Short mmCIF file of N, CA and C in Angstrom, two decimals:
data_model
loop_
_atom_site.label_atom_id
_atom_site.label_comp_id
_atom_site.label_asym_id
_atom_site.label_seq_id
_atom_site.Cartn_x
_atom_site.Cartn_y
_atom_site.Cartn_z
N MET A 1 70.96 -248.18 21.03
CA MET A 1 70.58 -247.57 22.13
C MET A 1 70.03 -246.62 22.96
N ASN A 2 69.23 -247.00 24.01
CA ASN A 2 68.72 -245.27 24.57
C ASN A 2 69.89 -244.57 24.80
N ARG A 3 69.27 -243.39 24.86
CA ARG A 3 69.50 -242.09 25.50
C ARG A 3 69.47 -241.06 25.54
N LEU A 4 69.62 -240.58 27.46
CA LEU A 4 69.21 -240.29 28.98
C LEU A 4 69.79 -239.09 28.69
N LEU A 5 69.76 -237.95 29.47
CA LEU A 5 69.90 -236.96 29.47
C LEU A 5 69.48 -235.84 30.94
N ILE A 6 70.17 -236.03 32.78
CA ILE A 6 70.01 -235.66 32.97
C ILE A 6 70.23 -234.48 33.23
N VAL A 7 69.30 -233.20 33.64
CA VAL A 7 70.37 -231.93 33.99
C VAL A 7 69.61 -231.25 35.65
N ASP A 8 70.75 -231.51 35.88
CA ASP A 8 70.31 -230.68 37.05
C ASP A 8 71.81 -230.21 38.41
N ASP A 9 71.39 -229.01 38.71
CA ASP A 9 72.48 -227.94 39.15
C ASP A 9 73.67 -228.82 40.62
N GLU A 10 72.43 -229.94 40.83
CA GLU A 10 73.32 -230.23 41.95
C GLU A 10 74.37 -231.48 41.62
N ALA A 11 75.56 -231.44 41.90
CA ALA A 11 76.38 -233.12 41.19
C ALA A 11 76.06 -234.54 42.38
N LEU A 12 75.83 -234.22 43.22
CA LEU A 12 75.08 -235.54 43.99
C LEU A 12 74.26 -236.46 43.65
N VAL A 13 73.06 -234.85 43.42
CA VAL A 13 72.33 -236.03 43.19
C VAL A 13 72.45 -236.36 41.37
N LEU A 14 73.06 -235.50 40.13
CA LEU A 14 73.27 -235.68 38.73
C LEU A 14 73.78 -238.03 39.50
N SER A 15 74.60 -237.23 40.64
CA SER A 15 75.44 -239.30 40.44
C SER A 15 74.35 -240.27 41.06
N ALA A 16 73.56 -240.02 41.63
CA ALA A 16 72.73 -240.79 42.06
C ALA A 16 72.13 -240.91 41.58
N LEU A 17 71.44 -240.40 40.58
CA LEU A 17 70.68 -240.89 39.60
C LEU A 17 71.17 -241.69 38.42
N ARG A 18 72.94 -241.56 38.22
CA ARG A 18 73.02 -242.48 38.08
C ARG A 18 73.54 -243.59 37.45
N ARG A 19 74.12 -243.60 39.07
CA ARG A 19 73.44 -244.79 39.97
C ARG A 19 72.45 -245.52 39.74
N ALA A 20 72.01 -245.71 39.84
CA ALA A 20 70.50 -245.27 40.12
C ALA A 20 70.02 -246.16 38.83
N LEU A 21 70.58 -245.32 37.61
CA LEU A 21 70.22 -245.49 35.98
C LEU A 21 71.13 -246.66 35.89
N ARG A 22 72.21 -246.66 35.69
CA ARG A 22 73.17 -247.64 35.63
C ARG A 22 72.19 -249.23 36.35
N GLN A 23 72.30 -249.24 37.97
CA GLN A 23 72.08 -250.90 38.11
C GLN A 23 70.96 -251.77 37.48
N ARG A 24 70.03 -250.36 37.41
CA ARG A 24 68.79 -250.86 36.01
C ARG A 24 68.89 -251.47 35.02
N TRP A 25 69.64 -250.48 34.43
CA TRP A 25 69.60 -251.31 32.92
C TRP A 25 71.35 -251.14 32.11
N GLY A 26 72.55 -250.80 33.44
CA GLY A 26 73.70 -251.33 32.55
C GLY A 26 73.91 -250.23 31.31
N ASP A 27 74.52 -250.80 30.62
CA ASP A 27 75.34 -250.55 29.40
C ASP A 27 74.58 -250.08 28.38
N ALA A 28 72.78 -250.52 29.15
CA ALA A 28 72.03 -250.22 27.89
C ALA A 28 71.42 -249.16 27.72
N LEU A 29 71.68 -248.28 28.90
CA LEU A 29 71.31 -247.15 29.19
C LEU A 29 72.44 -245.91 28.59
N ALA A 30 72.67 -245.05 27.94
CA ALA A 30 73.27 -244.38 28.05
C ALA A 30 72.90 -243.09 28.70
N VAL A 31 73.43 -242.45 29.80
CA VAL A 31 72.60 -241.22 30.75
C VAL A 31 74.02 -240.04 30.56
N VAL A 32 73.88 -239.27 30.47
CA VAL A 32 74.87 -237.95 29.61
C VAL A 32 74.45 -236.91 30.96
N THR A 33 75.01 -236.21 31.44
CA THR A 33 74.63 -235.51 32.79
C THR A 33 74.85 -234.16 32.55
N GLU A 34 74.57 -233.29 33.00
CA GLU A 34 75.27 -231.82 32.86
C GLU A 34 74.80 -230.47 33.64
N MET A 35 75.47 -230.07 34.35
CA MET A 35 74.88 -229.35 35.48
C MET A 35 73.97 -227.88 35.08
N ASP A 36 74.89 -227.75 34.18
CA ASP A 36 74.17 -226.45 33.33
C ASP A 36 73.04 -226.34 31.94
N PRO A 37 72.11 -225.72 32.47
CA PRO A 37 71.06 -226.12 31.03
C PRO A 37 71.20 -225.45 29.95
N VAL A 38 72.15 -224.86 29.86
CA VAL A 38 72.42 -223.71 28.41
C VAL A 38 73.51 -224.89 28.47
N GLN A 39 74.00 -225.29 28.47
CA GLN A 39 75.60 -226.18 28.33
C GLN A 39 74.86 -227.05 27.48
N ALA A 40 73.22 -228.42 28.39
CA ALA A 40 72.81 -229.28 28.17
C ALA A 40 71.83 -228.57 27.02
N LEU A 41 71.31 -227.55 26.86
CA LEU A 41 70.45 -227.55 24.99
C LEU A 41 71.83 -227.15 23.93
N GLU A 42 72.76 -226.62 24.27
CA GLU A 42 73.62 -227.14 23.43
C GLU A 42 73.68 -228.28 23.04
N ARG A 43 74.04 -228.92 23.48
CA ARG A 43 74.82 -230.38 23.44
C ARG A 43 73.46 -230.81 22.60
N ALA A 44 71.95 -231.08 23.07
CA ALA A 44 71.45 -231.35 22.49
C ALA A 44 71.48 -230.88 21.01
N ARG A 45 71.73 -229.71 20.94
CA ARG A 45 71.41 -229.89 19.01
C ARG A 45 72.44 -230.61 18.29
N HIS A 46 73.56 -230.46 19.04
CA HIS A 46 74.14 -231.57 17.83
C HIS A 46 74.65 -233.79 18.63
N GLU A 47 73.51 -233.44 20.04
CA GLU A 47 73.35 -235.48 20.40
C GLU A 47 71.82 -235.70 20.01
N THR A 48 71.44 -236.37 19.97
CA THR A 48 69.75 -236.96 20.23
C THR A 48 69.61 -238.10 21.68
N PHE A 49 68.62 -237.23 22.14
CA PHE A 49 68.40 -238.09 23.61
C PHE A 49 66.54 -238.42 23.51
N ASP A 50 66.45 -239.32 24.33
CA ASP A 50 65.06 -240.02 23.97
C ASP A 50 64.33 -239.20 24.91
N VAL A 51 64.94 -239.04 26.62
CA VAL A 51 64.44 -239.45 27.54
C VAL A 51 65.48 -237.72 28.20
N VAL A 52 64.61 -236.58 28.87
CA VAL A 52 64.93 -235.80 29.58
C VAL A 52 64.96 -235.10 30.70
N ILE A 53 65.72 -235.36 31.93
CA ILE A 53 64.95 -234.89 33.16
C ILE A 53 65.67 -234.38 34.05
N SER A 54 64.60 -233.49 34.12
CA SER A 54 65.37 -232.22 34.55
C SER A 54 64.67 -231.38 36.01
N ASP A 55 66.11 -230.92 36.99
CA ASP A 55 65.21 -230.02 38.45
C ASP A 55 64.32 -229.48 37.68
N LEU A 56 63.28 -228.68 38.65
CA LEU A 56 63.42 -227.57 38.43
C LEU A 56 63.83 -226.64 38.65
N ARG A 57 64.60 -226.23 40.07
CA ARG A 57 65.06 -225.21 39.83
C ARG A 57 66.56 -224.89 39.72
N MET A 58 66.78 -223.99 39.09
CA MET A 58 68.17 -224.36 38.45
C MET A 58 68.49 -223.01 38.43
N PRO A 59 69.65 -222.79 38.49
CA PRO A 59 70.28 -221.04 37.81
C PRO A 59 70.22 -220.60 36.62
N GLU A 60 70.22 -219.63 36.13
CA GLU A 60 70.11 -218.79 34.57
C GLU A 60 68.67 -219.46 34.68
N VAL A 61 68.68 -220.70 34.10
CA VAL A 61 67.36 -221.56 33.60
C VAL A 61 65.78 -222.31 34.04
N ASP A 62 64.72 -222.12 34.41
CA ASP A 62 64.43 -222.73 35.45
C ASP A 62 64.51 -224.18 34.25
N GLY A 63 63.72 -224.84 35.12
CA GLY A 63 63.47 -226.32 34.65
C GLY A 63 62.77 -226.32 33.36
N VAL A 64 61.58 -225.49 33.71
CA VAL A 64 59.99 -225.48 32.62
C VAL A 64 60.34 -224.73 31.84
N ALA A 65 61.63 -223.86 32.11
CA ALA A 65 61.80 -223.24 30.96
C ALA A 65 62.92 -223.89 29.88
N PHE A 66 63.81 -224.40 30.35
CA PHE A 66 64.96 -225.41 30.36
C PHE A 66 63.68 -226.54 29.16
N LEU A 67 62.52 -226.94 29.90
CA LEU A 67 62.42 -228.33 28.66
C LEU A 67 61.07 -227.83 28.03
N SER A 68 61.09 -226.63 27.76
CA SER A 68 60.18 -225.86 26.44
C SER A 68 61.34 -225.38 25.62
N LEU A 69 62.22 -225.18 25.64
CA LEU A 69 63.28 -225.00 24.89
C LEU A 69 63.63 -226.30 24.59
N MET A 70 64.13 -227.31 24.73
CA MET A 70 64.63 -228.43 24.57
C MET A 70 62.60 -229.35 23.63
N SER A 71 61.99 -229.07 23.79
CA SER A 71 60.71 -229.63 23.27
C SER A 71 61.59 -229.42 22.43
N ALA A 72 61.78 -227.82 21.57
CA ALA A 72 61.24 -227.55 20.38
C ALA A 72 62.91 -228.22 19.33
N VAL A 73 64.44 -228.28 20.62
CA VAL A 73 65.69 -228.48 19.92
C VAL A 73 65.19 -230.37 19.67
N GLN A 74 64.56 -231.10 20.80
CA GLN A 74 64.22 -232.39 19.97
C GLN A 74 62.47 -232.31 20.76
N PRO A 75 61.92 -232.26 19.25
CA PRO A 75 59.74 -232.25 19.96
C PRO A 75 59.61 -233.68 20.82
N ASP A 76 60.80 -235.24 19.45
CA ASP A 76 60.13 -236.19 19.65
C ASP A 76 61.25 -236.98 21.65
N SER A 77 61.68 -236.00 21.86
CA SER A 77 62.75 -236.82 23.80
C SER A 77 60.84 -236.64 24.42
N VAL A 78 61.32 -238.04 25.31
CA VAL A 78 60.01 -237.45 26.20
C VAL A 78 60.92 -237.06 28.22
N ARG A 79 59.67 -235.81 28.15
CA ARG A 79 60.27 -235.04 28.96
C ARG A 79 60.13 -235.44 30.98
N ILE A 80 60.84 -235.14 31.48
CA ILE A 80 60.78 -235.58 32.91
C ILE A 80 60.72 -234.20 33.91
N MET A 81 59.75 -234.24 34.76
CA MET A 81 60.82 -232.80 35.46
C MET A 81 61.20 -233.73 36.78
N LEU A 82 62.26 -233.29 38.04
CA LEU A 82 62.37 -233.84 38.71
C LEU A 82 62.82 -232.35 40.22
N THR A 83 61.74 -232.88 40.74
CA THR A 83 62.20 -231.81 41.68
C THR A 83 61.49 -231.88 43.09
N GLY A 84 62.34 -230.67 43.90
CA GLY A 84 61.87 -231.01 45.76
C GLY A 84 60.75 -230.09 45.97
N SER A 85 59.96 -229.48 44.57
CA SER A 85 58.50 -228.34 45.14
C SER A 85 57.58 -229.57 44.28
N ALA A 86 57.07 -229.92 45.77
CA ALA A 86 55.84 -230.73 45.21
C ALA A 86 54.44 -229.81 45.52
N GLU A 87 54.24 -228.27 44.84
CA GLU A 87 53.68 -227.59 44.67
C GLU A 87 52.48 -228.03 43.12
N PHE A 88 52.03 -227.85 43.62
CA PHE A 88 50.26 -228.36 42.68
C PHE A 88 51.22 -227.15 41.03
N GLU A 89 51.11 -225.73 41.71
CA GLU A 89 50.86 -225.39 40.12
C GLU A 89 52.92 -225.02 39.46
N SER A 90 53.22 -225.59 40.26
CA SER A 90 54.76 -226.13 39.71
C SER A 90 54.96 -227.74 38.34
N ALA A 91 54.03 -228.17 39.08
CA ALA A 91 53.16 -229.81 38.13
C ALA A 91 52.39 -229.08 36.84
N GLN A 92 51.56 -228.65 36.97
CA GLN A 92 50.32 -227.79 36.51
C GLN A 92 51.08 -226.95 35.38
N ARG A 93 52.24 -226.07 35.70
CA ARG A 93 52.96 -225.10 34.77
C ARG A 93 54.19 -226.35 34.09
N ALA A 94 55.14 -227.36 34.95
CA ALA A 94 55.42 -227.96 34.00
C ALA A 94 55.08 -229.17 32.56
N ILE A 95 53.05 -229.53 33.05
CA ILE A 95 52.81 -230.13 32.26
C ILE A 95 52.32 -229.33 31.37
N GLN A 96 51.77 -228.15 31.40
CA GLN A 96 51.38 -227.17 29.92
C GLN A 96 52.37 -226.76 29.16
N ASP A 97 53.90 -226.28 30.02
CA ASP A 97 54.20 -225.20 29.29
C ASP A 97 55.19 -226.17 28.46
N ALA A 98 55.46 -226.97 29.04
CA ALA A 98 56.81 -227.63 28.63
C ALA A 98 56.60 -229.42 28.34
N GLY A 99 55.51 -229.67 28.10
CA GLY A 99 54.62 -230.67 27.53
C GLY A 99 55.77 -232.28 28.41
N VAL A 100 55.76 -232.17 29.41
CA VAL A 100 56.51 -233.19 31.17
C VAL A 100 55.38 -234.21 30.59
N PHE A 101 56.05 -235.23 30.57
CA PHE A 101 55.34 -236.76 30.60
C PHE A 101 55.33 -237.62 32.40
N ARG A 102 56.13 -236.95 32.79
CA ARG A 102 56.58 -237.42 34.49
C ARG A 102 56.60 -236.61 35.34
N TYR A 103 56.23 -236.59 36.53
CA TYR A 103 56.83 -235.53 37.58
C TYR A 103 57.12 -236.17 38.75
N LEU A 104 58.19 -236.22 39.41
CA LEU A 104 59.27 -236.47 40.28
C LEU A 104 59.38 -235.27 41.14
N THR A 105 59.75 -235.59 42.56
CA THR A 105 59.71 -235.32 43.52
C THR A 105 60.78 -235.89 43.95
N LYS A 106 61.74 -235.17 44.65
CA LYS A 106 63.18 -235.31 45.34
C LYS A 106 62.96 -235.55 47.23
N PRO A 107 63.36 -236.53 47.82
CA PRO A 107 63.73 -237.17 47.46
C PRO A 107 62.41 -238.06 47.04
N TRP A 108 63.63 -238.76 45.53
CA TRP A 108 62.79 -239.83 45.05
C TRP A 108 62.79 -241.57 45.98
N ASP A 109 62.06 -242.16 45.44
CA ASP A 109 62.01 -243.92 45.95
C ASP A 109 62.53 -244.19 44.69
N GLU A 110 63.82 -245.35 44.72
CA GLU A 110 64.39 -246.11 43.69
C GLU A 110 63.12 -246.40 42.76
N THR A 111 62.54 -246.90 43.20
CA THR A 111 61.46 -247.81 42.18
C THR A 111 60.18 -247.21 41.43
N GLU A 112 59.87 -245.85 41.90
CA GLU A 112 58.76 -245.03 41.28
C GLU A 112 59.94 -244.23 39.67
N LEU A 113 61.30 -244.43 40.38
CA LEU A 113 62.35 -243.49 39.75
C LEU A 113 62.17 -244.15 37.80
N ILE A 114 62.79 -245.70 38.53
CA ILE A 114 62.79 -246.74 37.50
C ILE A 114 61.51 -247.09 37.00
N ALA A 115 60.62 -247.06 37.51
CA ALA A 115 59.15 -246.81 36.51
C ALA A 115 58.88 -245.46 35.45
N HIS A 116 58.76 -243.68 36.35
CA HIS A 116 59.54 -243.33 35.30
C HIS A 116 59.87 -243.50 34.42
N VAL A 117 61.05 -243.65 34.32
CA VAL A 117 62.35 -243.95 32.86
C VAL A 117 61.60 -244.71 32.17
N SER A 118 61.41 -246.36 33.13
CA SER A 118 60.65 -247.34 31.81
C SER A 118 59.65 -246.61 31.33
N ALA A 119 58.40 -245.98 31.83
CA ALA A 119 57.30 -245.68 31.09
C ALA A 119 58.06 -244.27 29.58
N ALA A 120 59.55 -243.58 30.24
CA ALA A 120 59.71 -242.46 29.33
C ALA A 120 60.10 -243.61 27.89
N LEU A 121 60.68 -244.42 28.58
CA LEU A 121 61.77 -245.13 26.73
C LEU A 121 60.53 -245.77 26.59
N ALA A 122 59.63 -246.44 27.18
CA ALA A 122 58.56 -246.89 26.47
C ALA A 122 57.83 -245.97 25.21
N GLN A 123 57.34 -244.56 25.59
CA GLN A 123 56.79 -243.91 24.80
C GLN A 123 57.80 -243.42 24.42
N ALA A 124 59.56 -242.76 24.35
CA ALA A 124 60.36 -242.70 23.09
C ALA A 124 60.02 -243.28 22.54
N GLU A 125 60.06 -245.21 22.78
CA GLU A 125 59.92 -245.86 21.48
C GLU A 125 58.63 -246.56 20.56
N ALA A 126 57.37 -246.11 21.11
CA ALA A 126 56.31 -246.06 20.47
C ALA A 126 56.20 -244.73 19.62
N ARG A 127 56.70 -243.54 20.28
CA ARG A 127 56.82 -242.03 19.03
C ARG A 127 57.80 -242.81 18.20
N ARG A 128 58.85 -242.97 18.42
CA ARG A 128 59.79 -243.53 16.83
C ARG A 128 59.48 -244.16 16.33
N GLU A 129 58.44 -245.30 16.02
CA GLU A 129 57.54 -245.93 15.74
C GLU A 129 56.29 -246.09 15.05
N ALA A 130 55.99 -244.65 15.29
CA ALA A 130 54.24 -243.98 15.28
C ALA A 130 54.99 -243.15 13.52
#
């Protein structure tokens, strides 16, 4: 079973993402949510995630820093940045500093979300087989 971690400081966002992913994958995808990036990192030290979705702007640790740390803890995880900011500089920083696979803006289009997560899951599977 694939495992996906979502980190966002907004409960409504987490709920909406969980609902959309559950509609598409049902029980075939384990979706874990965390509102605190520090707690998410601690969890990642004990649990493996194939895909990690993170908000950009969060208290304590921003999404780029979180995903950079996440890549050190779980280098094979595939990372997606989800943000309300469509700034080129943010996307460039996320790709360069955190190895982000995809960059998705809020509010997201559900079809686009599913396409990004599908591509990330395929990438995770390819990494496992390599």
